[in-house]
Coordinates of N, CA and C in Angstrom, one line a residue:
M201 N -36.2 -52.2 -76.6 CA -35.6 -51.6 -77.6 C -34.0 -51.4 -77.5
A202 N -33.3 -51.6 -78.2 CA -31.9 -51.6 -78.3 C -31.5 -50.1 -78.0
K203 N -30.3 -50.0 -77.2 CA -29.7 -48.6 -76.7 C -28.5 -48.3 -77.7
T204 N -28.4 -47.2 -77.7 CA -27.2 -46.7 -78.6 C -26.3 -45.9 -77.5
H205 N -25.0 -46.0 -77.7 CA -23.9 -45.5 -77.0 C -23.7 -44.0 -77.6
V206 N -23.8 -42.9 -76.8 CA -23.6 -41.7 -77.2 C -22.4 -41.1 -76.3
T207 N -21.5 -40.1 -77.0 CA -20.6 -39.5 -76.2 C -20.7 -37.9 -76.7
M208 N -20.7 -37.0 -75.8 CA -20.6 -35.7 -76.0 C -19.9 -35.0 -74.9
K209 N -19.7 -33.7 -75.3 CA -19.2 -32.8 -74.4 C -20.3 -31.9 -73.9
V210 N -20.5 -32.0 -72.5 CA -21.4 -31.1 -71.9 C -21.0 -30.4 -70.8
N211 N -21.0 -28.9 -71.1 CA -20.4 -27.9 -70.2 C -18.9 -28.0 -70.0
G212 N -18.2 -28.6 -71.1 CA -17.0 -28.8 -71.1 C -16.3 -30.1 -70.6
A213 N -17.2 -31.0 -70.1 CA -16.7 -32.3 -69.6 C -17.3 -33.4 -70.6
E214 N -16.4 -34.4 -71.0 CA -16.7 -35.4 -71.8 C -17.7 -36.3 -70.9
V215 N -18.8 -36.5 -71.6 CA -19.9 -37.6 -70.8 C -20.3 -38.6 -71.9
E216 N -20.9 -39.8 -71.5 CA -21.3 -40.8 -72.2 C -22.5 -41.5 -71.6
G217 N -23.2 -42.2 -72.4 CA -24.3 -42.8 -71.7 C -25.1 -43.8 -72.9
L218 N -26.0 -44.7 -72.4 CA -26.8 -45.4 -73.3 C -28.1 -45.0 -73.4
V219 N -28.5 -44.8 -74.5 CA -29.8 -44.3 -74.6 C -30.7 -44.9 -75.9
E220 N -32.1 -44.9 -75.5 CA -32.8 -45.4 -76.7 C -32.7 -44.4 -77.7
P221 N -32.8 -44.7 -79.0 CA -32.7 -43.8 -80.1 C -33.8 -42.7 -79.9
R222 N -34.9 -42.9 -79.4 CA -36.0 -42.0 -79.5 C -35.8 -41.1 -78.1
T223 N -34.7 -41.1 -77.5 CA -34.6 -40.4 -76.0 C -34.2 -38.8 -76.7
L224 N -35.0 -38.0 -76.2 CA -34.7 -36.7 -76.5 C -33.4 -36.0 -75.7
L225 N -32.9 -35.2 -76.3 CA -31.7 -34.5 -75.7 C -32.1 -33.8 -74.2
V226 N -33.3 -33.2 -74.2 CA -33.6 -32.6 -72.9 C -33.9 -33.8 -72.0
H227 N -34.3 -34.9 -72.2 CA -34.4 -36.0 -71.2 C -33.0 -36.6 -70.8
F228 N -32.2 -36.9 -71.8 CA -30.8 -37.4 -71.6 C -30.1 -36.3 -70.6
L229 N -30.2 -35.1 -70.9 CA -29.6 -34.0 -69.9 C -30.1 -34.1 -68.6
R230 N -31.5 -34.1 -68.4 CA -31.9 -34.2 -67.0 C -31.9 -35.5 -66.2
E231 N -32.3 -36.5 -67.0 CA -32.3 -37.8 -66.5 C -31.0 -38.7 -66.4
N232 N -30.2 -38.6 -67.3 CA -28.9 -39.2 -67.3 C -27.9 -38.5 -66.6
L233 N -27.9 -37.1 -66.7 CA -26.8 -36.3 -66.4 C -27.1 -35.4 -65.0
S234 N -28.5 -35.6 -64.6 CA -29.1 -34.8 -63.6 C -28.8 -33.2 -63.8
L235 N -28.7 -32.7 -65.1 CA -28.7 -31.4 -65.2 C -30.2 -30.8 -65.3
T236 N -30.8 -30.5 -64.3 CA -32.2 -30.2 -64.3 C -32.5 -28.7 -64.7
G237 N -31.4 -27.9 -65.0 CA -31.7 -26.6 -65.2 C -32.4 -26.4 -66.6
T238 N -32.2 -27.3 -67.4 CA -32.9 -27.2 -68.7 C -34.3 -27.7 -68.4
H239 N -35.3 -27.0 -68.8 CA -36.7 -27.4 -68.3 C -37.5 -27.8 -69.4
I240 N -38.4 -28.7 -69.0 CA -39.2 -29.3 -70.0 C -40.5 -28.5 -70.0
G241 N -41.0 -27.8 -71.0 CA -42.2 -27.1 -71.1 C -43.1 -27.6 -71.9
C242 N -43.2 -27.2 -73.1 CA -44.3 -27.5 -74.2 C -43.9 -28.9 -74.9
E243 N -42.6 -29.3 -75.0 CA -42.1 -30.3 -75.9 C -42.6 -30.2 -77.5
T244 N -42.8 -29.0 -77.8 CA -43.3 -28.8 -79.0 C -42.3 -27.7 -79.6
T245 N -41.3 -27.1 -79.2 CA -40.5 -26.0 -79.4 C -41.1 -24.6 -79.3
H246 N -42.2 -24.5 -78.7 CA -43.0 -23.2 -78.7 C -42.5 -22.3 -77.6
C247 N -42.1 -23.0 -76.4 CA -42.0 -22.1 -75.3 C -40.4 -22.0 -75.1
G248 N -39.4 -22.6 -75.4 CA -38.1 -22.3 -75.3 C -37.5 -22.5 -74.0
A249 N -38.2 -23.1 -73.0 CA -37.7 -23.5 -71.7 C -36.6 -24.6 -71.7
C250 N -36.4 -25.3 -72.9 CA -35.3 -26.3 -73.0 C -34.3 -25.8 -73.8
T251 N -34.2 -24.7 -74.0 CA -33.0 -24.2 -75.0 C -31.6 -24.2 -74.4
V252 N -30.9 -25.0 -75.2 CA -29.4 -25.3 -74.9 C -28.5 -24.9 -76.1
D253 N -27.3 -24.7 -76.0 CA -26.4 -24.4 -76.9 C -25.8 -25.7 -77.6
L254 N -25.9 -26.0 -78.8 CA -25.3 -27.2 -79.4 C -24.5 -26.9 -80.3
D255 N -23.2 -27.0 -80.2 CA -22.0 -26.8 -81.2 C -22.2 -25.3 -81.8
G256 N -22.6 -24.4 -80.7 CA -22.6 -22.9 -81.1 C -23.9 -22.4 -81.4
M257 N -25.0 -23.3 -81.5 CA -26.4 -22.9 -82.0 C -27.4 -23.0 -80.8
S258 N -28.1 -22.1 -80.6 CA -29.3 -22.4 -79.7 C -30.1 -23.2 -80.4
V259 N -30.7 -24.2 -79.6 CA -31.7 -25.2 -80.0 C -32.6 -25.5 -79.1
K260 N -33.7 -26.0 -79.2 CA -34.7 -26.5 -78.4 C -34.5 -27.9 -78.1
S261 N -33.9 -28.4 -77.0 CA -33.5 -29.7 -76.9 C -34.6 -30.8 -76.7
C262 N -35.9 -30.2 -76.7 CA -37.1 -31.2 -76.7 C -37.3 -31.7 -78.1
T263 N -36.7 -31.2 -79.2 CA -36.8 -31.7 -80.3 C -35.7 -32.3 -81.0
V264 N -34.7 -32.4 -80.3 CA -33.3 -33.0 -80.7 C -33.3 -34.4 -80.2
F265 N -32.9 -35.4 -80.7 CA -32.6 -36.6 -80.1 C -30.9 -36.6 -79.6
A266 N -30.8 -37.4 -78.5 CA -29.6 -37.4 -77.9 C -28.7 -38.0 -79.0
V267 N -29.0 -38.9 -79.6 CA -28.2 -39.7 -80.6 C -27.8 -38.5 -81.8
Q268 N -28.3 -37.5 -81.9 CA -28.2 -36.4 -82.9 C -27.1 -35.6 -82.3
A269 N -27.0 -35.5 -81.0 CA -26.0 -34.8 -80.4 C -24.7 -35.6 -80.1
D270 N -24.7 -36.6 -80.5 CA -23.4 -37.4 -80.5 C -22.2 -37.0 -81.1
G271 N -21.2 -36.8 -80.4 CA -19.9 -36.2 -80.7 C -20.0 -34.7 -80.8
M272 N -21.1 -34.1 -80.2 CA -21.0 -32.7 -80.3 C -20.9 -32.1 -79.0
S273 N -20.9 -30.8 -78.9 CA -20.8 -29.8 -77.6 C -21.9 -29.4 -77.2
V274 N -22.4 -29.5 -76.0 CA -23.7 -29.0 -75.4 C -23.5 -28.2 -74.3
A275 N -23.9 -26.9 -74.4 CA -23.7 -25.9 -73.2 C -25.3 -25.7 -72.6
T276 N -25.4 -26.0 -71.1 CA -26.7 -25.9 -70.5 C -26.5 -24.6 -69.6
V277 N -27.6 -24.2 -68.8 CA -27.6 -23.1 -68.1 C -26.4 -23.3 -67.1
E278 N -26.3 -24.6 -66.6 CA -25.4 -24.9 -65.6 C -24.0 -24.5 -65.9
G279 N -23.7 -24.5 -67.0 CA -22.2 -24.2 -67.8 C -22.0 -22.8 -67.9
L280 N -22.9 -21.8 -67.6 CA -22.7 -20.4 -67.7 C -21.7 -20.0 -66.6
E281 N -21.8 -20.5 -65.4 CA -20.9 -19.9 -64.3 C -19.5 -20.7 -64.7
K282 N -18.5 -19.8 -64.5 CA -17.2 -20.3 -64.8 C -16.3 -20.2 -63.3
D283 N -15.7 -21.1 -62.8 CA -14.7 -20.8 -61.7 C -15.4 -20.1 -60.6
G284 N -16.6 -20.3 -60.3 CA -17.2 -19.7 -59.2 C -17.9 -18.3 -59.5
K285 N -17.6 -17.9 -60.8 CA -18.1 -16.6 -61.1 C -19.3 -16.6 -61.9
R286 N -20.4 -15.9 -61.8 CA -21.5 -15.8 -62.6 C -21.1 -15.4 -63.9
D287 N -21.6 -15.7 -64.9 CA -21.6 -15.1 -66.3 C -22.3 -13.8 -66.3
P288 N -22.0 -12.8 -67.2 CA -22.6 -11.5 -67.2 C -24.1 -11.8 -67.6
V289 N -24.5 -12.6 -68.2 CA -25.9 -13.1 -68.3 C -26.5 -13.2 -67.0
Q290 N -26.1 -14.3 -66.3 CA -26.6 -14.6 -64.9 C -26.6 -13.3 -64.1
E291 N -25.6 -12.6 -64.1 CA -25.5 -11.4 -63.2 C -26.5 -10.4 -63.7
G292 N -26.7 -10.3 -65.0 CA -27.6 -9.3 -65.5 C -29.3 -9.7 -65.1
F293 N -29.6 -10.9 -65.1 CA -31.0 -11.5 -64.9 C -31.2 -11.2 -63.2
H294 N -29.9 -11.2 -62.4 CA -30.0 -10.9 -61.0 C -30.1 -9.6 -60.7
E295 N -29.5 -8.8 -61.3 CA -29.1 -7.2 -61.2 C -30.6 -6.6 -61.5
E296 N -30.9 -7.1 -62.6 CA -32.1 -6.3 -63.5 C -33.4 -7.0 -63.2
H297 N -33.4 -7.9 -62.3 CA -34.9 -8.7 -61.8 C -35.3 -9.3 -63.2
G298 N -34.6 -10.0 -64.0 CA -35.1 -10.5 -65.1 C -35.8 -11.8 -65.0
L299 N -36.3 -12.2 -63.8 CA -37.0 -13.5 -63.7 C -38.0 -13.3 -62.7
Q300 N -39.2 -14.0 -62.7 CA -40.1 -14.0 -61.8 C -40.2 -15.5 -61.2
C301 N -41.0 -16.3 -62.0 CA -40.9 -17.8 -61.5 C -39.8 -18.4 -61.7
G302 N -39.1 -18.1 -62.8 CA -37.8 -18.6 -63.1 C -37.9 -20.1 -64.0
F303 N -39.1 -20.4 -64.5 CA -39.1 -21.5 -65.5 C -38.6 -21.2 -66.8
C304 N -38.6 -19.9 -67.5 CA -38.4 -19.9 -68.7 C -36.9 -19.3 -68.5
T305 N -36.1 -19.0 -67.4 CA -34.9 -18.3 -67.3 C -33.9 -19.1 -68.0
P306 N -33.7 -20.3 -67.7 CA -32.5 -21.0 -68.4 C -32.5 -20.9 -69.8
G307 N -33.7 -21.1 -70.4 CA -33.5 -21.1 -71.8 C -33.4 -19.6 -72.2
M308 N -33.9 -18.6 -71.5 CA -33.6 -17.3 -71.9 C -32.2 -16.9 -71.9
M309 N -31.4 -17.5 -70.7 CA -30.1 -17.1 -70.5 C -29.3 -17.7 -71.8
I310 N -29.5 -19.0 -71.8 CA -28.8 -19.8 -73.1 C -29.0 -18.8 -74.5
T311 N -30.2 -18.5 -74.7 CA -30.4 -17.6 -75.8 C -29.7 -16.4 -75.9
A312 N -29.7 -15.7 -74.7 CA -29.2 -14.2 -74.5 C -27.5 -14.6 -74.8
A313 N -27.0 -15.5 -74.1 CA -25.5 -15.7 -74.3 C -25.2 -16.1 -75.8
A314 N -26.0 -16.9 -76.5 CA -25.7 -17.0 -78.0 C -25.8 -15.5 -78.8
L315 N -26.8 -14.9 -78.3 CA -26.9 -13.4 -78.9 C -25.8 -12.7 -78.7
L316 N -25.3 -12.6 -77.4 CA -24.1 -11.7 -77.2 C -22.7 -12.2 -77.8
A317 N -22.6 -13.5 -77.9 CA -21.6 -14.1 -78.5 C -21.4 -13.7 -80.0
A318 N -22.8 -13.5 -80.6 CA -22.7 -13.2 -82.0 C -22.7 -11.6 -82.3
N319 N -23.5 -10.9 -81.3 CA -23.5 -9.5 -81.5 C -23.2 -8.8 -80.1
P320 N -22.2 -8.4 -79.7 CA -22.0 -7.8 -78.3 C -22.7 -6.5 -78.1
D321 N -23.3 -6.0 -78.9 CA -23.9 -4.7 -78.8 C -25.3 -4.6 -79.4
P322 N -26.2 -5.5 -79.1 CA -27.5 -5.8 -79.8 C -28.3 -4.5 -79.4
S323 N -29.2 -4.1 -80.2 CA -30.3 -3.1 -80.0 C -31.5 -3.6 -79.1
E324 N -32.3 -3.0 -78.6 CA -33.5 -3.4 -77.9 C -34.2 -4.4 -78.9
L325 N -34.5 -4.1 -80.2 CA -35.3 -4.7 -81.1 C -34.6 -6.2 -81.4
Q326 N -33.2 -6.1 -81.6 CA -32.4 -7.3 -81.8 C -32.6 -8.3 -80.5
I327 N -32.6 -7.7 -79.3 CA -32.7 -8.6 -78.2 C -34.1 -9.2 -78.3
R328 N -35.2 -8.5 -78.4 CA -36.4 -8.8 -78.6 C -36.8 -9.9 -79.6
Q329 N -36.1 -9.7 -80.7 CA -36.2 -10.7 -81.8 C -35.5 -12.1 -81.4
A330 N -34.2 -11.8 -80.8 CA -33.4 -13.0 -80.4 C -34.3 -13.9 -79.4
I331 N -35.1 -13.3 -78.5 CA -35.9 -14.1 -77.5 C -37.3 -14.4 -77.8
S332 N -37.6 -13.9 -79.0 CA -38.9 -14.3 -79.4 C -39.4 -15.7 -79.2
G333 N -38.5 -16.6 -79.4 CA -38.7 -18.0 -79.3 C -38.8 -18.5 -78.0
N334 N -38.6 -17.6 -76.8 CA -38.6 -18.2 -75.6 C -39.8 -17.5 -75.0
L335 N -40.8 -18.0 -74.5 CA -42.0 -17.5 -73.9 C -41.9 -17.3 -72.2
C336 N -42.4 -16.2 -71.8 CA -42.4 -15.8 -70.5 C -43.8 -15.6 -70.1
R337 N -44.4 -16.4 -69.3 CA -45.9 -16.1 -69.0 C -46.0 -15.2 -67.6
C338 N -44.8 -14.7 -67.1 CA -45.1 -14.0 -65.8 C -44.8 -12.4 -66.0
T339 N -43.9 -12.1 -67.2 CA -43.5 -10.8 -67.3 C -43.8 -10.2 -68.4
G340 N -43.6 -8.8 -68.8 CA -43.8 -8.1 -70.0 C -42.6 -8.2 -70.7
Y341 N -41.4 -8.8 -70.4 CA -40.1 -9.0 -71.0 C -39.4 -7.7 -70.7
V342 N -39.9 -6.7 -70.2 CA -39.0 -5.4 -69.9 C -37.8 -5.6 -69.3
N343 N -37.9 -6.3 -68.1 CA -36.8 -6.7 -67.2 C -35.9 -7.6 -67.7
I344 N -36.3 -8.6 -68.7 CA -35.5 -9.6 -69.2 C -34.7 -8.7 -70.3
V345 N -35.1 -8.1 -71.1 CA -34.5 -7.2 -72.0 C -33.3 -6.2 -71.3
K346 N -33.8 -5.7 -70.2 CA -32.9 -4.9 -69.4 C -31.7 -5.8 -68.9
S347 N -32.0 -7.0 -68.5 CA -31.0 -7.9 -68.2 C -29.9 -8.3 -69.1
I348 N -30.6 -8.5 -70.2 CA -29.6 -8.7 -71.5 C -28.7 -7.6 -71.8
Q349 N -29.3 -6.3 -71.7 CA -28.7 -5.1 -72.1 C -27.8 -4.9 -71.0
Y350 N -27.9 -5.3 -69.6 CA -26.8 -5.3 -68.6 C -25.7 -6.2 -69.0
A351 N -26.0 -7.3 -69.4 CA -24.9 -8.3 -69.7 C -23.9 -8.0 -70.9
A352 N -24.8 -7.2 -71.9 CA -24.1 -6.8 -73.0 C -22.9 -5.7 -72.5
R353 N -23.4 -4.8 -71.6 CA -22.6 -3.7 -71.3 C -21.4 -4.4 -70.6
K354 N -21.8 -5.2 -69.5 CA -20.7 -5.8 -68.8 C -19.7 -6.7 -69.6
T355 N -20.3 -7.3 -70.5 CA -19.2 -8.1 -71.5 C -18.4 -7.1 -72.3
R356 N -19.0 -6.1 -72.8 CA -18.2 -5.2 -73.6 C -17.2 -4.5 -72.6
E357 N -17.5 -4.1 -71.4 CA -16.6 -3.4 -70.3 C -15.4 -4.3 -70.2
T358 N -15.8 -5.6 -69.7 CA -14.7 -6.5 -69.6 C -13.9 -6.8 -70.8
A359 N -14.3 -6.9 -71.9 CA -13.6 -7.1 -73.1 C -12.8 -6.0 -73.5
G360 N -13.2 -4.7 -73.0 CA -12.4 -3.6 -73.5 C -11.4 -3.3 -72.3
G361 N -11.3 -3.9 -71.4 CA -10.2 -4.0 -70.6 C -10.4 -3.3 -69.1
K362 N -11.9 -2.9 -69.3 CA -12.2 -2.2 -68.0 C -12.6 -3.0 -66.9
A363 N -12.3 -2.9 -65.6 CA -12.7 -3.6 -64.5 C -14.2 -3.6 -64.5
P364 N -14.9 -4.8 -64.1 CA -16.3 -4.8 -63.9 C -16.5 -4.0 -62.6
D365 N -17.5 -3.3 -62.6 CA -18.0 -2.4 -61.5 C -19.1 -3.0 -60.7
G366 N -19.8 -4.1 -61.2 CA -20.9 -4.7 -60.5 C -22.2 -3.9 -60.7
G367 N -22.2 -2.9 -61.8 CA -23.5 -2.4 -62.0 C -23.4 -1.3 -63.1

C-alpha cells in the first residue's frame, strides 16, 4: 500500500512521517513517535484512553486517521508538562489520588485540560459530564473529580496572580 507523507505539530514540535492512509492517529503517535502515553483501549471510542487534543478539541485518536491530522496541532499527555513543571491537571491527579492503575489517566487528563481551558470554574456536574466519555474501571470517579477540581483551583489561583501553594 502506498504511503502518504504527513506533517503535524505534536506537543509543540513539528513532526513528519510516512503512513499508510489507514494508519490511526493513536498508532502514529505510539509507533512512529514513541509517545506511548496515549493508550489503546477499546478502539471504538467508548473508553477514551486514547484521547488527545487535536487543534483545540478533545478527540479519541483511535478513530482519527493520521492523514486527517496532517497540518494540525496535536497535544498528548506528554505535552502537559512544561519546562519541567507539572501541569495543574497532572498535579491534581497526583495530589488527590486521581488514578489507580493509570490506564485511563492520560485520556482523563487531556479531557480535563480541555474542560479547564474552556471553563476555568466547572461545577462537579460539568466535570462529570466532561469525563463521561472516559471510562475508569478502577475507581468510582470521586478522586478523579477531586483532581480536576484541584486543577481548576490551582489554575484560577495562578491566573489571578496568587502564588501556587502546592495544595
